[in-house]
Coordinates of C-alpha atoms in Angstrom, one line a residue:
Chain D
M1 CA 86.2 -69.1 -75.9
K2 CA 86.2 -67.5 -79.4
K3 CA 88.3 -64.4 -79.9
G4 CA 85.3 -62.0 -80.2
S5 CA 83.6 -63.3 -77.1
M6 CA 86.9 -63.2 -75.2
A7 CA 87.3 -59.5 -76.1
A8 CA 83.7 -58.8 -75.1
Y9 CA 84.3 -60.6 -71.8
R10 CA 87.4 -58.5 -71.1
W11 CA 85.6 -55.2 -71.8
S12 CA 82.8 -56.2 -69.5
V13 CA 85.3 -56.9 -66.8
V14 CA 86.9 -53.5 -67.4
S15 CA 83.5 -51.8 -67.3
R16 CA 82.7 -53.6 -64.0
V17 CA 86.0 -52.7 -62.4
L18 CA 85.3 -49.0 -63.2
A19 CA 81.7 -49.3 -62.0
A20 CA 83.1 -50.7 -58.7
A21 CA 86.0 -48.3 -58.2
L22 CA 84.3 -45.0 -59.4
G23 CA 80.6 -45.8 -59.1
G24 CA 81.1 -47.5 -55.8
Y25 CA 83.1 -44.6 -54.5
A26 CA 80.5 -42.1 -55.6
L27 CA 77.8 -44.0 -53.9
A28 CA 79.8 -44.5 -50.7
S29 CA 80.5 -40.7 -50.7
A30 CA 76.9 -39.8 -51.2
L31 CA 75.8 -42.2 -48.4
T32 CA 78.5 -40.8 -46.1
V33 CA 77.2 -37.3 -46.6
L34 CA 73.6 -38.4 -46.0
L35 CA 74.5 -40.3 -42.8
A36 CA 76.5 -37.3 -41.6
L37 CA 73.4 -35.1 -42.1
I38 CA 70.9 -37.3 -40.5
W39 CA 72.9 -39.0 -37.6
P40 CA 71.5 -37.5 -34.4
L41 CA 74.8 -36.3 -33.0
P42 CA 76.7 -33.0 -32.9
K43 CA 77.9 -32.1 -36.4
S44 CA 81.5 -33.0 -36.1
Q45 CA 80.8 -36.4 -34.4
A46 CA 78.2 -37.3 -37.0
V47 CA 80.8 -36.6 -39.7
L48 CA 83.4 -38.8 -37.9
A49 CA 80.9 -41.6 -37.4
A50 CA 79.7 -41.6 -41.0
T51 CA 83.2 -41.4 -42.4
M52 CA 84.4 -44.3 -40.3
L53 CA 81.5 -46.3 -41.6
S54 CA 82.1 -45.2 -45.2
F55 CA 84.6 -48.0 -46.0
T56 CA 82.1 -50.6 -45.1
L57 CA 79.6 -49.0 -47.5
Y58 CA 82.2 -48.9 -50.2
A59 CA 83.2 -52.5 -49.7
V60 CA 79.5 -53.6 -49.8
A61 CA 79.0 -51.6 -53.0
V62 CA 82.0 -53.2 -54.7
I63 CA 80.9 -56.7 -53.8
W64 CA 77.4 -56.0 -55.1
V65 CA 78.8 -54.7 -58.4
F66 CA 80.7 -58.0 -58.9
S67 CA 77.7 -60.1 -58.0
V68 CA 75.1 -58.9 -60.5
R69 CA 74.5 -60.4 -63.9
S70 CA 75.7 -57.7 -66.2
A71 CA 78.0 -54.7 -66.2
T72 CA 75.1 -52.4 -67.3
R73 CA 73.1 -53.5 -64.3
A74 CA 76.1 -52.8 -62.1
W75 CA 76.5 -49.3 -63.5
L76 CA 72.8 -48.5 -63.1
G77 CA 72.8 -49.9 -59.6
M78 CA 75.6 -47.5 -58.6
L79 CA 74.4 -44.4 -60.5
I80 CA 70.7 -44.3 -59.8
P81 CA 71.1 -44.5 -56.0
T82 CA 74.0 -42.1 -56.1
V83 CA 71.8 -39.5 -57.9
F84 CA 68.9 -40.2 -55.6
V85 CA 71.0 -39.9 -52.4
A86 CA 72.8 -36.8 -53.6
A87 CA 69.5 -35.1 -54.3
L88 CA 68.3 -36.1 -50.9
C89 CA 71.4 -34.6 -49.3
W90 CA 70.9 -31.4 -51.3
V91 CA 67.3 -31.1 -50.1
L92 CA 68.4 -31.8 -46.5
Q93 CA 71.2 -29.3 -46.6
V94 CA 69.3 -26.5 -48.3
G95 CA 66.3 -27.3 -46.1
G96 CA 68.5 -27.3 -43.0
A97 CA 70.0 -24.0 -43.9
A98 CA 66.7 -22.3 -44.6
Chain S
M1 CA 81.6 -62.5 -65.1
K2 CA 81.6 -66.0 -63.6
E3 CA 78.4 -67.8 -62.8
G4 CA 77.1 -67.8 -59.3
F5 CA 77.8 -65.5 -56.3
R6 CA 80.5 -67.6 -54.7
Q7 CA 82.4 -67.9 -58.0
S8 CA 82.3 -64.2 -58.6
M9 CA 83.6 -63.6 -55.1
A10 CA 86.4 -66.1 -55.6
W11 CA 87.3 -64.3 -58.8
L12 CA 87.3 -61.0 -57.0
H13 CA 89.3 -62.5 -54.1
T14 CA 92.0 -63.8 -56.5
W15 CA 92.4 -60.5 -58.4
T16 CA 92.2 -58.0 -55.6
G17 CA 94.7 -60.1 -53.7
L18 CA 97.1 -60.4 -56.6
V19 CA 97.3 -56.8 -57.8
V20 CA 98.2 -55.4 -54.4
G21 CA 99.8 -58.5 -52.9
W22 CA 103.4 -57.3 -53.1
V23 CA 102.7 -53.8 -51.8
L24 CA 100.7 -55.4 -48.9
F25 CA 103.5 -57.8 -48.2
F26 CA 105.9 -54.8 -47.9
V27 CA 103.4 -53.0 -45.7
F28 CA 103.0 -56.1 -43.4
V29 CA 106.7 -56.8 -43.1
T30 CA 107.6 -53.2 -42.2
G31 CA 104.4 -52.7 -40.1
T32 CA 105.2 -55.9 -38.1
A33 CA 108.7 -54.5 -37.5
G34 CA 106.9 -51.4 -36.3
Y35 CA 105.5 -53.3 -33.3
V36 CA 109.0 -53.4 -31.9
D37 CA 110.2 -50.1 -33.3
D38 CA 111.5 -48.8 -30.0
E39 CA 113.4 -52.1 -29.5
I40 CA 114.9 -52.0 -33.0
T41 CA 116.0 -48.4 -32.5
R42 CA 117.8 -49.3 -29.2
W43 CA 119.6 -52.1 -31.0
M44 CA 120.6 -49.7 -33.8
E45 CA 122.0 -47.2 -31.4
P46 CA 124.5 -49.4 -29.6
E47 CA 126.3 -46.3 -28.1
R48 CA 123.4 -45.9 -25.6
P49 CA 124.0 -47.4 -22.2
L50 CA 122.3 -50.6 -21.1
Q51 CA 118.9 -50.2 -19.5
V52 CA 119.0 -48.9 -15.9
R53 CA 116.3 -48.4 -13.4
V54 CA 116.4 -45.2 -11.5
D55 CA 115.8 -46.3 -7.9
G56 CA 116.4 -45.1 -4.5
V57 CA 116.2 -41.3 -5.1
E58 CA 113.8 -39.5 -2.8
R59 CA 110.9 -38.3 -4.9
G60 CA 110.0 -35.1 -3.2
P61 CA 113.3 -33.3 -3.7
M62 CA 113.6 -34.9 -7.2
I63 CA 110.4 -33.1 -8.3
E64 CA 111.6 -29.8 -6.8
R65 CA 114.9 -30.1 -8.7
A66 CA 112.9 -30.7 -11.9
L67 CA 110.9 -27.6 -11.2
D68 CA 114.1 -25.6 -10.6
R69 CA 115.3 -26.7 -14.0
L70 CA 112.0 -25.8 -15.7
E71 CA 112.1 -22.4 -14.2
Q72 CA 115.5 -21.9 -15.7
V73 CA 114.8 -23.2 -19.2
A74 CA 111.1 -22.7 -19.7
G75 CA 110.1 -19.4 -18.1
N76 CA 107.5 -18.6 -20.7
A77 CA 105.7 -21.9 -21.3
K78 CA 102.1 -22.9 -21.9
S79 CA 102.7 -26.1 -20.1
W80 CA 105.3 -27.9 -18.0
T81 CA 105.6 -31.7 -17.8
I82 CA 107.7 -33.6 -15.4
T83 CA 108.1 -37.3 -16.1
L84 CA 109.0 -39.4 -13.1
P85 CA 111.1 -42.6 -13.3
H86 CA 108.8 -45.5 -14.3
T87 CA 108.4 -48.3 -16.7
S88 CA 106.5 -46.9 -19.6
L89 CA 104.7 -48.1 -22.7
R90 CA 105.1 -45.0 -24.8
P91 CA 108.0 -45.2 -25.5
R92 CA 108.5 -48.7 -24.2
G93 CA 111.2 -49.1 -21.6
E94 CA 112.5 -47.6 -18.4
Q95 CA 112.0 -43.8 -18.2
G96 CA 114.3 -41.7 -16.1
L97 CA 113.5 -38.3 -14.7
A98 CA 112.7 -35.9 -17.5
I99 CA 111.1 -32.6 -18.2
A100 CA 109.3 -31.2 -21.3
W101 CA 107.6 -28.0 -22.1
E102 CA 105.7 -26.1 -24.8
D103 CA 106.4 -22.4 -25.1
L104 CA 103.4 -20.0 -25.3
P105 CA 102.5 -19.9 -29.0
E106 CA 103.6 -16.7 -30.8
R107 CA 100.9 -14.5 -32.2
G108 CA 99.2 -16.2 -35.2
H109 CA 100.6 -19.6 -34.4
D110 CA 98.7 -22.6 -33.1
Y111 CA 101.6 -24.3 -31.3
G112 CA 104.6 -23.1 -29.4
R113 CA 108.1 -24.4 -29.6
R114 CA 108.5 -27.7 -27.7
G115 CA 111.6 -28.7 -25.7
S116 CA 112.6 -31.6 -23.5
E117 CA 115.5 -32.7 -21.4
T118 CA 116.4 -35.9 -19.4
L119 CA 117.7 -35.0 -16.0
N120 CA 120.1 -36.6 -13.6
A121 CA 117.7 -37.6 -10.8
H122 CA 120.3 -36.8 -8.1
T123 CA 121.4 -33.4 -9.2
G124 CA 118.5 -32.2 -11.4
L125 CA 121.0 -31.2 -14.1
P126 CA 120.5 -32.2 -17.7
R127 CA 122.1 -35.6 -18.4
Q128 CA 124.9 -35.7 -20.8
E129 CA 123.3 -37.9 -23.5
V130 CA 125.7 -40.0 -25.5
E131 CA 125.5 -39.1 -29.2
P132 CA 124.4 -42.4 -30.9
R133 CA 125.4 -43.1 -34.6
E134 CA 123.1 -41.6 -37.1
T135 CA 120.4 -44.2 -37.9
G136 CA 116.8 -44.4 -39.1
G137 CA 116.2 -47.0 -36.4
G138 CA 113.0 -48.9 -36.0
A139 CA 111.0 -45.7 -36.7
A140 CA 112.2 -45.6 -40.4
L141 CA 111.1 -49.1 -40.9
Y142 CA 107.7 -48.5 -39.2
E143 CA 107.1 -45.3 -41.2
M144 CA 107.5 -47.1 -44.5
H145 CA 104.5 -49.1 -43.9
Y146 CA 102.3 -46.2 -44.6
V147 CA 104.5 -43.6 -46.4
L148 CA 106.6 -46.1 -48.4
H149 CA 109.9 -44.6 -49.4
Y150 CA 111.3 -42.3 -52.1
L151 CA 107.7 -41.0 -52.7
P152 CA 106.0 -37.8 -51.7
Y153 CA 103.9 -38.3 -48.5
D154 CA 100.6 -37.3 -50.3
V155 CA 101.1 -39.8 -53.1
A156 CA 102.2 -42.6 -50.8
I157 CA 99.3 -42.5 -48.4
Y158 CA 96.9 -42.8 -51.2
I159 CA 98.7 -45.7 -52.8
V160 CA 98.7 -47.5 -49.4
G161 CA 95.1 -46.5 -48.9
A162 CA 94.0 -48.0 -52.2
C163 CA 95.9 -51.2 -51.5
T164 CA 94.3 -51.3 -48.0
M165 CA 90.8 -51.0 -49.4
L166 CA 91.6 -53.8 -51.8
M167 CA 92.9 -55.9 -48.9
L168 CA 89.6 -55.3 -47.1
L169 CA 87.8 -56.6 -50.2
A170 CA 90.1 -59.5 -50.5
I171 CA 89.4 -60.5 -46.8
L172 CA 85.6 -60.1 -47.1
T173 CA 85.5 -62.0 -50.4
G174 CA 87.8 -64.6 -49.0
V175 CA 85.5 -65.3 -46.2
I176 CA 82.5 -65.4 -48.5
T177 CA 84.3 -67.8 -50.8
H178 CA 84.9 -70.3 -48.0
K179 CA 81.5 -71.6 -47.2
K180 CA 83.1 -74.2 -45.0
I181 CA 85.3 -71.8 -43.2
F182 CA 85.4 -73.7 -39.9
K183 CA 85.8 -77.1 -41.5
D184 CA 88.6 -75.7 -43.7
F185 CA 90.3 -74.4 -40.7
F186 CA 90.9 -78.0 -39.5
T187 CA 91.9 -79.2 -42.9
F188 CA 95.5 -79.5 -43.7
R189 CA 96.8 -81.8 -46.4
P190 CA 100.6 -81.6 -46.3
G191 CA 102.7 -82.7 -49.2
K192 CA 99.9 -82.4 -51.8
G193 CA 101.2 -79.5 -53.9
Q194 CA 98.5 -77.0 -54.8
R195 CA 96.2 -78.4 -52.1
S196 CA 98.8 -77.9 -49.4
W197 CA 99.3 -74.3 -50.4
L198 CA 95.5 -73.7 -50.4
D199 CA 95.2 -75.3 -47.0
A200 CA 98.1 -73.3 -45.6
H201 CA 96.6 -70.1 -47.0
N202 CA 93.2 -71.0 -45.4
V203 CA 94.6 -72.0 -42.0
I204 CA 96.8 -68.9 -41.7
S205 CA 94.1 -66.6 -42.9
V206 CA 91.4 -67.9 -40.6
M207 CA 93.7 -68.2 -37.6
A208 CA 94.3 -64.5 -37.4
L209 CA 91.1 -63.3 -39.2
P210 CA 90.0 -60.9 -36.5
F211 CA 93.4 -59.3 -36.5
F212 CA 93.5 -58.9 -40.3
L213 CA 90.0 -57.4 -40.3
M214 CA 90.9 -55.0 -37.5
I215 CA 94.3 -54.0 -38.9
T216 CA 92.9 -53.4 -42.4
Y217 CA 89.9 -51.4 -41.3
S218 CA 91.7 -49.3 -38.7
G219 CA 94.4 -48.7 -41.3
L220 CA 91.8 -46.9 -43.4
V221 CA 90.5 -45.0 -40.4
F222 CA 93.9 -43.4 -39.8
F223 CA 93.6 -41.3 -42.9
L224 CA 89.8 -41.3 -43.1
F225 CA 89.3 -37.7 -44.1
N226 CA 91.9 -38.1 -46.8
Y227 CA 90.4 -41.3 -48.2
M228 CA 86.7 -40.3 -47.8
P229 CA 86.5 -36.5 -47.7
A230 CA 82.9 -36.3 -48.8
G231 CA 81.2 -36.0 -45.4
A232 CA 83.7 -33.4 -44.1
A233 CA 83.6 -31.4 -47.3
A234 CA 79.9 -31.3 -47.5
L235 CA 79.3 -30.2 -43.9
Y236 CA 82.4 -28.1 -43.3
G237 CA 83.4 -27.1 -46.8
P238 CA 86.3 -28.4 -48.9
G239 CA 89.9 -27.7 -48.1
K240 CA 92.6 -28.2 -45.4
Q241 CA 91.5 -25.1 -43.4
Q242 CA 87.9 -26.4 -43.0
E243 CA 89.2 -29.9 -42.1
R244 CA 91.2 -28.3 -39.3
V245 CA 88.0 -26.8 -37.9
L246 CA 86.4 -30.2 -37.9
I247 CA 89.4 -31.9 -36.2
D248 CA 89.6 -29.1 -33.6
E249 CA 85.9 -29.6 -32.9
L250 CA 86.3 -33.3 -32.6
F251 CA 89.5 -33.6 -30.5
G252 CA 89.2 -30.3 -28.7
R253 CA 92.6 -28.5 -29.2
D254 CA 92.8 -26.0 -26.4
K255 CA 92.9 -22.6 -28.1
R256 CA 92.4 -20.5 -25.0
E257 CA 95.0 -18.0 -24.0
H258 CA 97.4 -19.4 -21.3
L259 CA 99.6 -17.8 -18.7
P260 CA 103.2 -19.0 -18.3
A261 CA 103.4 -22.1 -16.2
S262 CA 104.9 -21.5 -12.7
R263 CA 105.9 -23.3 -9.5
P264 CA 102.8 -24.2 -7.5
H265 CA 102.4 -23.3 -3.8
V266 CA 101.4 -26.8 -2.9
A267 CA 104.1 -29.6 -2.6
L268 CA 103.7 -31.7 -5.7
E269 CA 104.9 -34.8 -3.9
E270 CA 101.8 -34.6 -1.7
L271 CA 99.6 -34.7 -4.8
V272 CA 101.5 -37.6 -6.3
Q273 CA 101.0 -39.6 -3.1
R274 CA 97.3 -38.8 -3.1
A275 CA 97.0 -40.0 -6.7
E276 CA 99.1 -43.1 -6.0
A277 CA 96.7 -44.0 -3.2
Q278 CA 93.9 -44.1 -5.9
W279 CA 95.9 -46.3 -8.3
P280 CA 97.3 -49.1 -6.2
G281 CA 100.0 -51.0 -8.0
Q282 CA 100.2 -48.7 -11.0
G283 CA 101.9 -45.6 -9.9
V284 CA 102.3 -42.1 -11.4
A285 CA 104.0 -41.5 -14.7
S286 CA 104.1 -37.7 -15.0
L287 CA 102.7 -34.3 -13.9
T288 CA 101.6 -31.5 -16.1
L289 CA 101.2 -27.8 -15.0
S290 CA 99.3 -25.2 -16.9
Q291 CA 97.1 -22.2 -16.4
V292 CA 94.4 -20.7 -18.7
R293 CA 94.1 -16.9 -18.4
G294 CA 91.3 -16.1 -16.0
E295 CA 91.3 -19.5 -14.4
P296 CA 93.2 -21.0 -11.5
A297 CA 96.3 -22.9 -12.3
R298 CA 95.8 -26.6 -13.0
I299 CA 97.9 -29.6 -12.1
D300 CA 97.3 -32.9 -13.8
V301 CA 98.8 -36.1 -12.3
Q302 CA 98.9 -38.8 -15.0
R303 CA 98.9 -42.5 -14.2
V304 CA 101.2 -45.0 -15.8
T305 CA 99.4 -46.2 -19.0
G306 CA 98.2 -49.7 -19.1
G307 CA 95.0 -51.7 -18.8
S308 CA 93.3 -49.9 -21.7
V309 CA 93.5 -49.8 -25.4
N310 CA 93.3 -46.1 -25.3
V311 CA 96.8 -44.8 -24.5
Y312 CA 96.1 -41.4 -25.9
D313 CA 94.0 -40.1 -23.1
P314 CA 95.9 -41.0 -19.9
V315 CA 94.0 -41.7 -16.7
M316 CA 94.6 -38.7 -14.5
L317 CA 93.7 -36.7 -11.5
S318 CA 93.5 -33.0 -11.6
F319 CA 94.1 -30.5 -8.8
A320 CA 93.8 -26.8 -8.5
A321 CA 97.0 -24.8 -7.5
D322 CA 96.1 -25.1 -3.8
G323 CA 95.8 -28.9 -4.0
Q324 CA 92.0 -29.1 -4.2
P325 CA 90.9 -32.0 -6.3
T326 CA 89.1 -30.7 -9.4
V327 CA 87.0 -32.5 -11.9
Y328 CA 87.0 -31.1 -15.5
P329 CA 84.2 -32.0 -17.9
D330 CA 84.9 -35.2 -19.9
K331 CA 85.0 -34.1 -23.5
T332 CA 85.1 -37.6 -25.0
H333 CA 82.2 -38.8 -27.1
G334 CA 81.1 -42.0 -28.7
P335 CA 82.4 -41.7 -32.2
G336 CA 85.7 -40.3 -30.8
K337 CA 86.0 -43.3 -28.5
V338 CA 85.4 -45.7 -31.4
H339 CA 88.0 -43.8 -33.4
R340 CA 90.5 -44.0 -30.5
M341 CA 89.8 -47.7 -30.0
L342 CA 90.5 -48.5 -33.7
V343 CA 93.6 -46.4 -33.8
G344 CA 94.7 -47.9 -30.5
L345 CA 94.2 -51.5 -31.6
H346 CA 96.1 -50.8 -34.8
E347 CA 99.1 -49.2 -33.1
G348 CA 99.1 -51.7 -30.2
L349 CA 101.0 -49.3 -28.0
F350 CA 98.9 -50.5 -25.0
A351 CA 100.3 -54.1 -25.4
D352 CA 102.5 -55.5 -22.7
W353 CA 105.1 -58.1 -23.5
W354 CA 102.8 -61.0 -24.0
L355 CA 100.4 -59.2 -26.2
R356 CA 103.3 -57.6 -28.1
W357 CA 104.6 -61.1 -29.1
L358 CA 101.0 -61.9 -30.1
Y359 CA 101.0 -58.8 -32.3
L360 CA 104.3 -59.9 -33.8
V361 CA 103.0 -63.4 -34.5
A362 CA 99.8 -62.0 -36.0
G363 CA 101.8 -59.7 -38.2
L364 CA 104.0 -62.6 -39.4
L365 CA 100.9 -64.6 -40.1
G366 CA 99.7 -61.7 -42.2
C367 CA 102.9 -61.9 -44.2
G368 CA 102.3 -65.7 -44.4
M369 CA 98.7 -65.2 -45.6
I370 CA 99.8 -62.8 -48.4
G371 CA 102.8 -64.9 -49.3
T372 CA 100.9 -68.2 -49.5
G373 CA 98.1 -66.5 -51.5
L374 CA 100.6 -65.1 -54.0
V375 CA 102.3 -68.5 -54.4
L376 CA 99.0 -70.2 -54.7
W377 CA 98.1 -68.0 -57.7
T378 CA 101.2 -69.2 -59.6
V379 CA 101.0 -72.9 -58.6
K380 CA 97.4 -73.0 -59.8
R381 CA 98.2 -71.4 -63.1
R382 CA 101.4 -73.4 -63.7
N383 CA 99.4 -76.6 -63.4
Q384 CA 96.8 -75.3 -65.9
H385 CA 99.5 -74.0 -68.1
L386 CA 101.3 -77.3 -68.3
K387 CA 98.1 -79.1 -69.2
R388 CA 97.5 -76.8 -72.2
N389 CA 99.8 -77.1 -75.2
A390 CA 102.7 -74.7 -75.0
G391 CA 102.5 -71.5 -77.0
A392 CA 98.7 -71.4 -76.8
A393 CA 98.7 -68.4 -74.6
L394 CA 102.0 -66.5 -74.7
F395 CA 100.5 -63.6 -72.8
D396 CA 99.5 -65.9 -69.9
A397 CA 103.0 -67.4 -69.9
Y398 CA 104.6 -64.0 -69.6
G399 CA 102.1 -63.0 -66.9
L400 CA 102.9 -66.2 -64.9
R401 CA 106.6 -65.6 -65.3
L402 CA 106.3 -62.0 -64.1
V403 CA 104.3 -63.0 -61.0
E404 CA 106.8 -65.8 -60.3
V405 CA 109.7 -63.4 -60.4
L406 CA 107.9 -60.8 -58.3
N407 CA 107.0 -63.4 -55.8
A408 CA 110.5 -64.7 -55.3
G409 CA 112.0 -61.2 -55.4
T410 CA 109.5 -59.9 -52.8
L411 CA 108.6 -62.9 -50.5
V412 CA 112.3 -63.8 -49.9
G413 CA 114.0 -60.8 -51.3
L414 CA 112.4 -58.2 -49.0
P415 CA 113.2 -60.0 -45.8
I416 CA 116.8 -60.2 -46.9
A417 CA 116.8 -56.5 -47.8
V418 CA 115.5 -55.8 -44.2
A419 CA 118.4 -57.8 -42.9
A420 CA 120.7 -55.7 -45.1
Y421 CA 119.3 -52.6 -43.4
F422 CA 120.6 -54.1 -40.0
W423 CA 123.9 -55.0 -41.6
A424 CA 124.3 -51.5 -42.9
N425 CA 123.7 -50.1 -39.4
R426 CA 126.7 -52.0 -38.1
L427 CA 129.0 -51.9 -41.1
L428 CA 128.6 -48.4 -42.6
P429 CA 131.3 -46.1 -41.2
V430 CA 129.9 -44.1 -38.3
G431 CA 131.1 -40.7 -39.6
I432 CA 129.7 -40.7 -43.2
A433 CA 127.3 -38.0 -44.3
D434 CA 123.6 -39.0 -44.6
R435 CA 124.3 -42.2 -42.9
A436 CA 120.6 -42.9 -42.0
A437 CA 119.6 -42.4 -45.7
W438 CA 122.4 -44.8 -46.8
E439 CA 121.1 -47.5 -44.4
M440 CA 117.8 -47.2 -46.3
H441 CA 119.5 -47.2 -49.7
C442 CA 121.3 -50.4 -48.7
L443 CA 117.8 -52.0 -48.1
F444 CA 116.5 -51.0 -51.5
L445 CA 119.8 -51.7 -53.4
T446 CA 119.8 -55.2 -51.9
W447 CA 116.1 -55.7 -52.8
G448 CA 116.7 -54.5 -56.4
W449 CA 119.6 -56.8 -56.8
L450 CA 117.5 -59.7 -55.5
F451 CA 114.8 -59.0 -58.1
L452 CA 117.4 -59.3 -60.7
Y453 CA 118.7 -62.4 -59.2
A454 CA 115.2 -63.9 -59.1
A455 CA 114.7 -63.0 -62.8
L456 CA 118.0 -64.4 -64.0
R457 CA 118.2 -67.7 -62.1
P458 CA 116.0 -70.7 -62.8
L459 CA 112.9 -70.2 -60.6
R460 CA 113.5 -73.2 -58.2
K461 CA 117.2 -72.3 -57.8
A462 CA 116.3 -68.7 -57.2
W463 CA 113.9 -69.7 -54.4
L464 CA 116.3 -72.1 -52.7
E465 CA 119.4 -70.0 -53.0
M466 CA 117.6 -66.9 -51.8
A467 CA 116.1 -68.8 -48.8
W468 CA 119.6 -69.8 -47.8
M469 CA 120.8 -66.2 -48.3
A470 CA 118.1 -65.2 -45.9
V471 CA 119.3 -67.8 -43.4
A472 CA 122.8 -66.3 -43.6
A473 CA 121.6 -62.7 -43.6
Y474 CA 119.8 -63.1 -40.4
G475 CA 122.0 -65.7 -38.7
L476 CA 125.1 -63.6 -39.1
I477 CA 123.6 -60.5 -37.6
P478 CA 124.3 -61.4 -34.0
L479 CA 127.9 -62.3 -35.0
I480 CA 128.5 -59.0 -36.8
N481 CA 127.0 -57.3 -33.8
A482 CA 129.5 -59.1 -31.6
L483 CA 132.4 -58.1 -33.9
T484 CA 131.5 -54.4 -34.1
T485 CA 130.0 -53.5 -30.8
D486 CA 130.1 -54.4 -27.1
R487 CA 126.3 -54.8 -27.0
H488 CA 126.4 -58.5 -28.0
L489 CA 124.8 -61.5 -26.5
G490 CA 127.9 -62.2 -24.3
I491 CA 127.1 -59.0 -22.5
T492 CA 123.4 -58.4 -22.9
L493 CA 122.5 -61.9 -21.7
V494 CA 124.8 -61.6 -18.7
E495 CA 123.4 -58.1 -17.8
G496 CA 119.8 -59.2 -18.4
D497 CA 119.1 -56.6 -21.0
W498 CA 116.3 -58.5 -22.7
V499 CA 115.5 -55.9 -25.3
L500 CA 119.0 -56.1 -26.9
A501 CA 119.4 -59.8 -26.2
G502 CA 115.9 -60.4 -27.5
F503 CA 116.8 -58.7 -30.8
D504 CA 119.8 -60.9 -31.4
L505 CA 118.0 -64.1 -30.4
S506 CA 115.1 -63.1 -32.7
M507 CA 117.5 -62.8 -35.6
F508 CA 118.5 -66.5 -34.9
G509 CA 114.9 -67.3 -34.8
L510 CA 114.2 -65.8 -38.2
A511 CA 117.3 -67.6 -39.6
A512 CA 115.9 -70.8 -38.3
L513 CA 112.5 -70.1 -39.9
F514 CA 114.0 -69.5 -43.3
A515 CA 116.2 -72.7 -42.9
Y516 CA 113.0 -74.7 -42.2
G517 CA 111.4 -73.2 -45.3
A518 CA 114.4 -73.9 -47.5
L519 CA 114.6 -77.6 -46.4
K520 CA 110.9 -78.0 -46.7
I521 CA 110.6 -76.8 -50.3
R522 CA 113.7 -78.7 -51.4
R523 CA 112.3 -81.9 -50.0
R524 CA 109.0 -81.3 -51.8
W525 CA 110.6 -80.6 -55.1
L526 CA 112.8 -83.7 -54.9
K527 CA 109.7 -85.8 -54.2
A528 CA 107.7 -84.2 -57.0
D529 CA 110.6 -84.8 -59.4
A530 CA 110.9 -88.5 -58.3
A531 CA 107.1 -88.9 -58.9
A532 CA 107.4 -87.3 -62.4
I533 CA 110.3 -89.6 -63.3
Q534 CA 108.3 -92.6 -62.1
A535 CA 105.3 -91.5 -64.1
G536 CA 107.5 -91.1 -67.2
K537 CA 109.0 -94.6 -66.8
E538 CA 105.5 -96.1 -66.4
A539 CA 104.4 -94.4 -69.6
L540 CA 107.3 -95.8 -71.5
A541 CA 106.9 -99.3 -70.2

């Protein structure tokens, strides 16, 4: 590999690691909240069940990040669903409170 | 990124495994020791008497004597507990007669002061416990597997948590990488260098795969609200106070006001007999007496634990103060049961002796999986490195050297350091201040010194010499024990104290394991050198 393409490769790996660690965590967190809100169980049990499952969600997200073609795609794949799920949680919570 | 899904996963497997390998090895070594923490503690407190069963004391009067003592020392208690002599799992071993209590909480407090005493079954008076030497025991080893050492608790659990998450990823990607997982399991090509390390890594990993998945996932579940606070924070609000509310809702801490526990009108012996009739062959472990204000007093008779992964909610029969059987609503729920099961499987407290050995073997296989994986990384790169011309990638050379030193220093160094912890227990003067802390310092000083040793010696020499050091470190423990205490094999084997004898014999076993390893790598290297010389000769000819 040439020097320039090697550096580009290294940066894309760094970007992907961050997408997995931070983006994946954000997505797993949002999904955990969503599951806790919609799981048909008493509140505390739904939180427990969703949180126990969260590590699976995180793992799947990370694996996905490292399986797509580009780092940009990986970032988008984490951020768009996170925003969408977070918005859905917000609607559910505000709607539930109203 | 690499082409293809499987290649990407192989890449992820390699790097997630490497960056946390050493921490995980430490976690697996200390965690595996944790499966015999009670036994290690007994060995490290040689002043305690050999195990004795309390037999032949009439139970009825014995319970009454325990009640006498509770009335004396715990007149204002939220609950009284009487433990009857039995063979228990938690802690493991023979339990004598004992009492325990929790005082009524003071205003504004959640819990009251707790107390406990072991009693002489014949007299009902507190037994004079021998004062053992100050030691961290097995508990200190076990705790390190999740709070490490020399680090604040809050920092340590997050470090271990991050490493555990990466381990989960390493396991999942490892499975994905091996498309022929079952075929690989039956493939072992000994004496083939890199291939042999790969095969060994595969065989070990697949052999105990369910254990590794279980132990990793349940490890995360232990601190789940620390690692993934989003759900709790969103539904209960952020902060420790809110988390308490959630935990109380989940696991139902009894916050109702209690009256002081008192001697019941009914003879407890009668209730014990009725409970025993329901649990043939298992027997009664303990009795708990309590009374919520405005309700009749309650007597719970707990069965000896066993036969279930959940050892946290003992099987019990409840009676009212007049001896009427009473059924209280079952507050357990699905997610709570799953949580209990995961935690129960991880801790393995339910395991009897056979299963405990299996846990130990699985734990050691975990050490083997991590160890072979780390070595494999260096063997692969060393081969590639030798093929390229020297000096082409100085950075890679340093990286390789660093990993090689860390590998030798950890994979052989840490086990020797643990042996040093046992040596320190026997050799440090009994009276010195902070003795338990110094036992631990000995472990880490030894480990640090061995890192230096691995860095300063030629790599092969470092591995071989340290392997023989490990043989000596473990093999000599029973001898040092014999020279410094009267709890050595000559006595423990004769008396049939299999916990203490088992510890010494296991040390011999570990020494034998390291000797086998040392001989094996020496033979391999001699063979490889001979082959290289042969190749050189042929090239010259």
